[in-house]
Amino acid sequence: MEEREGEVRWDGLCSRDAAARAAALDHIGQAVLRRGETVAPAAAATAAAAASARAAAGLLAPGAAARDGLSAALARLLMLSKRCPFRDVRERSETILGRVQELGIRIPRPLGHGPSRFIPEKETIQVGNEDAMMHTLFADSFATLGRLDNVTLVMVFHPQYLESFLKTQHYLLQMDGPLPLHYRHYIGIMAAARHQCSYLVNLHVNDFLHVGGDPKWLNGLENAPQKLQNLGELNKMLAHRPWLITKEHIEQLLKTEENSWSLAELIHAVVLLTHYHSLASFTFGCGISPEIDCEGGHTFRPPSVSNYCICDITNGYHGVDENHSSTINVKSVCEVEALMEKMKQLQECRDEEEASQEEMATRFEREKRESMFVCSSEDEESAPARDVSRHFEDTSYGYKDFSRHGMHVPTFRVQDYSWEDHGYSLVNRLYPDVGQLLDEKFHIAYNLTYNTMAMHKDVDTSMLRRAIWNYIHCMFGIRYDDYDYGEINQLLDRSFKVYIKTVVCTPEKTTKRMYDSFWRQFEHSEKVHVNLLLVEARMQAELLYALRAITRYMT
């Protein structure tokens, strides 16, 4: 039941006009019920016999209807009934599903509980219970994307950031720009696939087809145009080892005769690649669940007697009451107090004396070296991703610390090439307005604060936010001359460093255990804020290496 068959049009549901949505719902309801009637039990059967048959079979599975797209339409209606910000659409979708069920066709039900596997559903904002400001954000997102995705439902812990994020993503994907729409979504697929992020790959496969992309390209990167294939090398280096990018890599893309990229196209592609690498970090770092209408988000199987099935267990849903997690852990409270005390002491030391430039450089090198020995080794718990490797080449290429095996990568000094003084103007010149949008997003994530830490209020958290940001850049070999890297070891304990390095460098290995083990007494919203810092610091680090190489090529 795909849109191109001309039977079901979903676009009208995105309208702000209730009458337009009602007309679209009428059309959808008729088309779905018409298809449902073709696969329903024989009309000649008496009601009693039909009821008896349905009871015996636990309702009839769609079977052949799956081939005709009924299953996909029902999954989409299920998603709309749970996730649409417009109440009329939610209620009507539920009604249509009920009428299909009356035909004797099994309807889907959601798997899992809420937008995140790491955050209890009751602690996230429920669609339909949001305040006016959040409703506007949800409606904007739905009108733009045709869905209210799980990333949005987790990011909305921080509405100011979410607004900036959605604005930037909308501009990159849908507004005027150097690249055609289907290229943009395909580059998103390439970038997300590098981290085996099937969540993002699934979303962009649908969007790619919706904007007229060639389905053959989805069979593997070798089926895409040579121009996109040529981007594969830059994609893998940006994702895993951006410090290796040189002006020669840029030259290769810009000088490849008929398959060459223009500078403006390349800037657009680089921003998209870094956006989706870092969004994959957020997706894994916050345990984002599959979308309800995507693979892994719903099932047509009836629930078991205990009300959850084996697929729920494998997704980490054990039907256990989570109230125990809210019990105040004395040790955790002590950790918060200790962290606040360290921040106070560091501030006092800072006020009393300042380390010399030589000492600051030594501390940076020490922290950079130590960051190599922070490793994420919980592969056995990694979320199983469906095979997405066909969307990129060189599957064995992954993250490697930059100083392993005697290899030395020169320190990237922010004083020599910074986002504020160099990167911002280059992006804005070649892709107007994007530099401004990115700059706003970086600043919101970095400066975002509610002056709270766990149960404490009126706390200045700037020292802690700067330590997180600079630690991430340190892992990429990026140094700020005016920062004392000795503060990082004081403020970030080992379990937190393991989480940060995993989410930033090998996000597909992030586990719930890692998420639970750091800052145990902090709110989930604070942990989501940490992820926003990781996303933006990572994106800026990748951009700095790519933009520096482009600048060197241009000069």
PDB file of N, CA, C and O in Angstrom, residues 405-450:
ATOM      1  N   HIS A 405      50.836   2.390  17.624  1.00  0.00           N
ATOM      2  CA  HIS A 405      51.919   1.822  16.803  1.00  0.00           C
ATOM      3  C   HIS A 405      52.929   2.888  16.382  1.00  0.00           C
ATOM      4  O   HIS A 405      53.402   2.917  15.256  1.00  0.00           O
ATOM      5  N   GLY A 406      53.226   3.792  17.298  1.00  0.00           N
ATOM      6  CA  GLY A 406      54.263   4.774  17.031  1.00  0.00           C
ATOM      7  C   GLY A 406      53.862   5.859  16.042  1.00  0.00           C
ATOM      8  O   GLY A 406      54.662   6.741  15.720  1.00  0.00           O
ATOM      9  N   MET A 407      52.618   5.798  15.550  1.00  0.00           N
ATOM     10  CA  MET A 407      52.189   6.812  14.584  1.00  0.00           C
ATOM     11  C   MET A 407      51.882   8.114  15.334  1.00  0.00           C
ATOM     12  O   MET A 407      51.171   8.122  16.331  1.00  0.00           O
ATOM     13  N   HIS A 408      52.443   9.208  14.868  1.00  0.00           N
ATOM     14  CA  HIS A 408      52.223  10.469  15.566  1.00  0.00           C
ATOM     15  C   HIS A 408      51.459  11.439  14.678  1.00  0.00           C
ATOM     16  O   HIS A 408      51.871  11.733  13.566  1.00  0.00           O
ATOM     17  N   VAL A 409      50.345  11.896  15.175  1.00  0.00           N
ATOM     18  CA  VAL A 409      49.554  12.891  14.441  1.00  0.00           C
ATOM     19  C   VAL A 409      49.767  14.238  15.122  1.00  0.00           C
ATOM     20  O   VAL A 409      49.566  14.359  16.334  1.00  0.00           O
ATOM     21  N   PRO A 410      50.197  15.255  14.381  1.00  0.00           N
ATOM     22  CA  PRO A 410      50.434  16.560  15.007  1.00  0.00           C
ATOM     23  C   PRO A 410      49.166  17.076  15.687  1.00  0.00           C
ATOM     24  O   PRO A 410      48.060  16.896  15.186  1.00  0.00           O
ATOM     25  N   THR A 411      49.349  17.708  16.840  1.00  0.00           N
ATOM     26  CA  THR A 411      48.217  18.293  17.548  1.00  0.00           C
ATOM     27  C   THR A 411      47.559  19.376  16.692  1.00  0.00           C
ATOM     28  O   THR A 411      48.236  20.167  16.045  1.00  0.00           O
ATOM     29  N   PHE A 412      46.238  19.349  16.665  1.00  0.00           N
ATOM     30  CA  PHE A 412      45.448  20.361  15.955  1.00  0.00           C
ATOM     31  C   PHE A 412      45.198  21.489  16.963  1.00  0.00           C
ATOM     32  O   PHE A 412      44.429  21.331  17.892  1.00  0.00           O
ATOM     33  N   ARG A 413      45.880  22.621  16.787  1.00  0.00           N
ATOM     34  CA  ARG A 413      45.719  23.731  17.731  1.00  0.00           C
ATOM     35  C   ARG A 413      44.563  24.627  17.272  1.00  0.00           C
ATOM     36  O   ARG A 413      44.571  25.146  16.167  1.00  0.00           O
ATOM     37  N   VAL A 414      43.581  24.775  18.144  1.00  0.00           N
ATOM     38  CA  VAL A 414      42.409  25.586  17.818  1.00  0.00           C
ATOM     39  C   VAL A 414      42.818  27.034  17.524  1.00  0.00           C
ATOM     40  O   VAL A 414      42.157  27.731  16.758  1.00  0.00           O
ATOM     41  N   GLN A 415      43.939  27.465  18.134  1.00  0.00           N
ATOM     42  CA  GLN A 415      44.406  28.825  17.880  1.00  0.00           C
ATOM     43  C   GLN A 415      44.800  29.015  16.404  1.00  0.00           C
ATOM     44  O   GLN A 415      44.760  30.120  15.880  1.00  0.00           O
ATOM     45  N   ASP A 416      45.179  27.914  15.738  1.00  0.00           N
ATOM     46  CA  ASP A 416      45.598  28.012  14.334  1.00  0.00           C
ATOM     47  C   ASP A 416      44.418  27.880  13.359  1.00  0.00           C
ATOM     48  O   ASP A 416      44.451  28.436  12.267  1.00  0.00           O
ATOM     49  N   TYR A 417      43.424  27.087  13.750  1.00  0.00           N
ATOM     50  CA  TYR A 417      42.248  26.907  12.875  1.00  0.00           C
ATOM     51  C   TYR A 417      41.054  26.592  13.769  1.00  0.00           C
ATOM     52  O   TYR A 417      40.948  25.512  14.336  1.00  0.00           O
ATOM     53  N   SER A 418      40.161  27.544  13.895  1.00  0.00           N
ATOM     54  CA  SER A 418      39.005  27.353  14.777  1.00  0.00           C
ATOM     55  C   SER A 418      37.713  27.468  13.980  1.00  0.00           C
ATOM     56  O   SER A 418      37.688  28.007  12.876  1.00  0.00           O
ATOM     57  N   TRP A 419      36.642  26.967  14.586  1.00  0.00           N
ATOM     58  CA  TRP A 419      35.326  27.101  13.973  1.00  0.00           C
ATOM     59  C   TRP A 419      34.944  28.581  13.868  1.00  0.00           C
ATOM     60  O   TRP A 419      34.531  29.059  12.816  1.00  0.00           O
ATOM     61  N   GLU A 420      35.129  29.321  14.981  1.00  0.00           N
ATOM     62  CA  GLU A 420      34.679  30.721  15.025  1.00  0.00           C
ATOM     63  C   GLU A 420      35.409  31.597  14.004  1.00  0.00           C
ATOM     64  O   GLU A 420      34.791  32.425  13.332  1.00  0.00           O
ATOM     65  N   ASP A 421      36.724  31.415  13.896  1.00  0.00           N
ATOM     66  CA  ASP A 421      37.528  32.320  13.051  1.00  0.00           C
ATOM     67  C   ASP A 421      37.682  31.846  11.612  1.00  0.00           C
ATOM     68  O   ASP A 421      37.994  32.638  10.730  1.00  0.00           O
ATOM     69  N   HIS A 422      37.527  30.542  11.360  1.00  0.00           N
ATOM     70  CA  HIS A 422      37.818  30.026  10.025  1.00  0.00           C
ATOM     71  C   HIS A 422      36.665  29.190   9.437  1.00  0.00           C
ATOM     72  O   HIS A 422      36.163  29.487   8.357  1.00  0.00           O
ATOM     73  N   GLY A 423      36.275  28.146  10.151  1.00  0.00           N
ATOM     74  CA  GLY A 423      35.282  27.205   9.623  1.00  0.00           C
ATOM     75  C   GLY A 423      33.940  27.841   9.325  1.00  0.00           C
ATOM     76  O   GLY A 423      33.342  27.627   8.265  1.00  0.00           O
ATOM     77  N   TYR A 424      33.471  28.660  10.272  1.00  0.00           N
ATOM     78  CA  TYR A 424      32.151  29.297  10.137  1.00  0.00           C
ATOM     79  C   TYR A 424      32.047  30.095   8.838  1.00  0.00           C
ATOM     80  O   TYR A 424      31.099  29.953   8.063  1.00  0.00           O
ATOM     81  N   SER A 425      33.046  30.952   8.575  1.00  0.00           N
ATOM     82  CA  SER A 425      32.969  31.826   7.400  1.00  0.00           C
ATOM     83  C   SER A 425      33.091  31.030   6.103  1.00  0.00           C
ATOM     84  O   SER A 425      32.438  31.354   5.103  1.00  0.00           O
ATOM     85  N   LEU A 426      33.911  29.955   6.118  1.00  0.00           N
ATOM     86  CA  LEU A 426      34.055  29.120   4.910  1.00  0.00           C
ATOM     87  C   LEU A 426      32.727  28.458   4.562  1.00  0.00           C
ATOM     88  O   LEU A 426      32.282  28.489   3.405  1.00  0.00           O
ATOM     89  N   VAL A 427      32.071  27.862   5.555  1.00  0.00           N
ATOM     90  CA  VAL A 427      30.782  27.192   5.320  1.00  0.00           C
ATOM     91  C   VAL A 427      29.742  28.208   4.848  1.00  0.00           C
ATOM     92  O   VAL A 427      29.028  27.987   3.869  1.00  0.00           O
ATOM     93  N   ASN A 428      29.679  29.335   5.532  1.00  0.00           N
ATOM     94  CA  ASN A 428      28.658  30.330   5.188  1.00  0.00           C
ATOM     95  C   ASN A 428      28.866  30.913   3.788  1.00  0.00           C
ATOM     96  O   ASN A 428      27.907  31.269   3.112  1.00  0.00           O
ATOM     97  N   ARG A 429      30.123  31.005   3.362  1.00  0.00           N
ATOM     98  CA  ARG A 429      30.412  31.563   2.046  1.00  0.00           C
ATOM     99  C   ARG A 429      29.973  30.608   0.934  1.00  0.00           C
ATOM    100  O   ARG A 429      29.418  31.005  -0.073  1.00  0.00           O
ATOM    101  N   LEU A 430      30.221  29.299   1.146  1.00  0.00           N
ATOM    102  CA  LEU A 430      29.954  28.315   0.097  1.00  0.00           C
ATOM    103  C   LEU A 430      28.548  27.711   0.171  1.00  0.00           C
ATOM    104  O   LEU A 430      28.045  27.167  -0.802  1.00  0.00           O
ATOM    105  N   TYR A 431      27.930  27.780   1.342  1.00  0.00           N
ATOM    106  CA  TYR A 431      26.575  27.224   1.517  1.00  0.00           C
ATOM    107  C   TYR A 431      25.823  28.186   2.436  1.00  0.00           C
ATOM    108  O   TYR A 431      25.707  27.940   3.635  1.00  0.00           O
ATOM    109  N   PRO A 432      25.347  29.293   1.893  1.00  0.00           N
ATOM    110  CA  PRO A 432      24.780  30.386   2.699  1.00  0.00           C
ATOM    111  C   PRO A 432      23.786  29.924   3.771  1.00  0.00           C
ATOM    112  O   PRO A 432      22.976  29.039   3.536  1.00  0.00           O
ATOM    113  N   ASP A 433      23.908  30.558   4.934  1.00  0.00           N
ATOM    114  CA  ASP A 433      23.032  30.353   6.110  1.00  0.00           C
ATOM    115  C   ASP A 433      23.366  29.111   6.925  1.00  0.00           C
ATOM    116  O   ASP A 433      23.003  29.029   8.105  1.00  0.00           O
ATOM    117  N   VAL A 434      24.047  28.123   6.345  1.00  0.00           N
ATOM    118  CA  VAL A 434      24.318  26.894   7.107  1.00  0.00           C
ATOM    119  C   VAL A 434      25.328  27.147   8.222  1.00  0.00           C
ATOM    120  O   VAL A 434      25.187  26.626   9.327  1.00  0.00           O
ATOM    121  N   GLY A 435      26.337  27.981   7.940  1.00  0.00           N
ATOM    122  CA  GLY A 435      27.301  28.320   8.994  1.00  0.00           C
ATOM    123  C   GLY A 435      26.590  28.924  10.192  1.00  0.00           C
ATOM    124  O   GLY A 435      26.871  28.565  11.342  1.00  0.00           O
ATOM    125  N   GLN A 436      25.645  29.817   9.922  1.00  0.00           N
ATOM    126  CA  GLN A 436      24.876  30.466  10.992  1.00  0.00           C
ATOM    127  C   GLN A 436      24.063  29.442  11.783  1.00  0.00           C
ATOM    128  O   GLN A 436      24.035  29.465  13.018  1.00  0.00           O
ATOM    129  N   LEU A 437      23.398  28.527  11.081  1.00  0.00           N
ATOM    130  CA  LEU A 437      22.573  27.504  11.748  1.00  0.00           C
ATOM    131  C   LEU A 437      23.432  26.582  12.617  1.00  0.00           C
ATOM    132  O   LEU A 437      23.064  26.257  13.751  1.00  0.00           O
ATOM    133  N   LEU A 438      24.570  26.159  12.082  1.00  0.00           N
ATOM    134  CA  LEU A 438      25.462  25.277  12.843  1.00  0.00           C
ATOM    135  C   LEU A 438      26.019  26.009  14.062  1.00  0.00           C
ATOM    136  O   LEU A 438      26.099  25.448  15.162  1.00  0.00           O
ATOM    137  N   ASP A 439      26.421  27.256  13.859  1.00  0.00           N
ATOM    138  CA  ASP A 439      26.995  28.041  14.954  1.00  0.00           C
ATOM    139  C   ASP A 439      26.004  28.174  16.105  1.00  0.00           C
ATOM    140  O   ASP A 439      26.351  28.005  17.277  1.00  0.00           O
ATOM    141  N   GLU A 440      24.748  28.435  15.760  1.00  0.00           N
ATOM    142  CA  GLU A 440      23.699  28.558  16.775  1.00  0.00           C
ATOM    143  C   GLU A 440      23.526  27.239  17.535  1.00  0.00           C
ATOM    144  O   GLU A 440      23.420  27.212  18.761  1.00  0.00           O
ATOM    145  N   LYS A 441      23.550  26.139  16.788  1.00  0.00           N
ATOM    146  CA  LYS A 441      23.350  24.819  17.404  1.00  0.00           C
ATOM    147  C   LYS A 441      24.526  24.460  18.337  1.00  0.00           C
ATOM    148  O   LYS A 441      24.321  23.952  19.446  1.00  0.00           O
ATOM    149  N   PHE A 442      25.759  24.741  17.892  1.00  0.00           N
ATOM    150  CA  PHE A 442      26.933  24.496  18.747  1.00  0.00           C
ATOM    151  C   PHE A 442      26.815  25.293  20.044  1.00  0.00           C
ATOM    152  O   PHE A 442      27.049  24.764  21.145  1.00  0.00           O
ATOM    153  N   HIS A 443      26.455  26.578  19.906  1.00  0.00           N
ATOM    154  CA  HIS A 443      26.401  27.439  21.089  1.00  0.00           C
ATOM    155  C   HIS A 443      25.301  27.017  22.060  1.00  0.00           C
ATOM    156  O   HIS A 443      25.501  27.046  23.278  1.00  0.00           O
ATOM    157  N   ILE A 444      24.147  26.625  21.529  1.00  0.00           N
ATOM    158  CA  ILE A 444      23.054  26.208  22.427  1.00  0.00           C
ATOM    159  C   ILE A 444      23.465  24.974  23.220  1.00  0.00           C
ATOM    160  O   ILE A 444      23.283  24.918  24.443  1.00  0.00           O
ATOM    161  N   ALA A 445      24.036  23.975  22.544  1.00  0.00           N
ATOM    162  CA  ALA A 445      24.440  22.739  23.247  1.00  0.00           C
ATOM    163  C   ALA A 445      25.501  23.031  24.295  1.00  0.00           C
ATOM    164  O   ALA A 445      25.445  22.527  25.425  1.00  0.00           O
ATOM    165  N   TYR A 446      26.480  23.868  23.943  1.00  0.00           N
ATOM    166  CA  TYR A 446      27.613  24.140  24.838  1.00  0.00           C
ATOM    167  C   TYR A 446      27.188  24.970  26.045  1.00  0.00           C
ATOM    168  O   TYR A 446      27.646  24.746  27.167  1.00  0.00           O
ATOM    169  N   ASN A 447      26.295  25.941  25.813  1.00  0.00           N
ATOM    170  CA  ASN A 447      25.917  26.878  26.887  1.00  0.00           C
ATOM    171  C   ASN A 447      24.640  26.492  27.624  1.00  0.00           C
ATOM    172  O   ASN A 447      24.271  27.134  28.607  1.00  0.00           O
ATOM    173  N   LEU A 448      23.963  25.444  27.141  1.00  0.00           N
ATOM    174  CA  LEU A 448      22.689  25.032  27.746  1.00  0.00           C
ATOM    175  C   LEU A 448      22.876  24.674  29.219  1.00  0.00           C
ATOM    176  O   LEU A 448      23.751  23.879  29.574  1.00  0.00           O
ATOM    177  N   THR A 449      22.102  25.287  30.078  1.00  0.00           N
ATOM    178  CA  THR A 449      22.160  24.935  31.499  1.00  0.00           C
ATOM    179  C   THR A 449      20.859  25.345  32.174  1.00  0.00           C
ATOM    180  O   THR A 449      20.198  26.301  31.749  1.00  0.00           O
ATOM    181  N   TYR A 450      20.492  24.591  33.188  1.00  0.00           N
ATOM    182  CA  TYR A 450      19.355  24.939  34.030  1.00  0.00           C
ATOM    183  C   TYR A 450      19.858  25.207  35.451  1.00  0.00           C
ATOM    184  O   TYR A 450      19.092  25.263  36.394  1.00  0.00           O
TER     185      TYR A 450
END
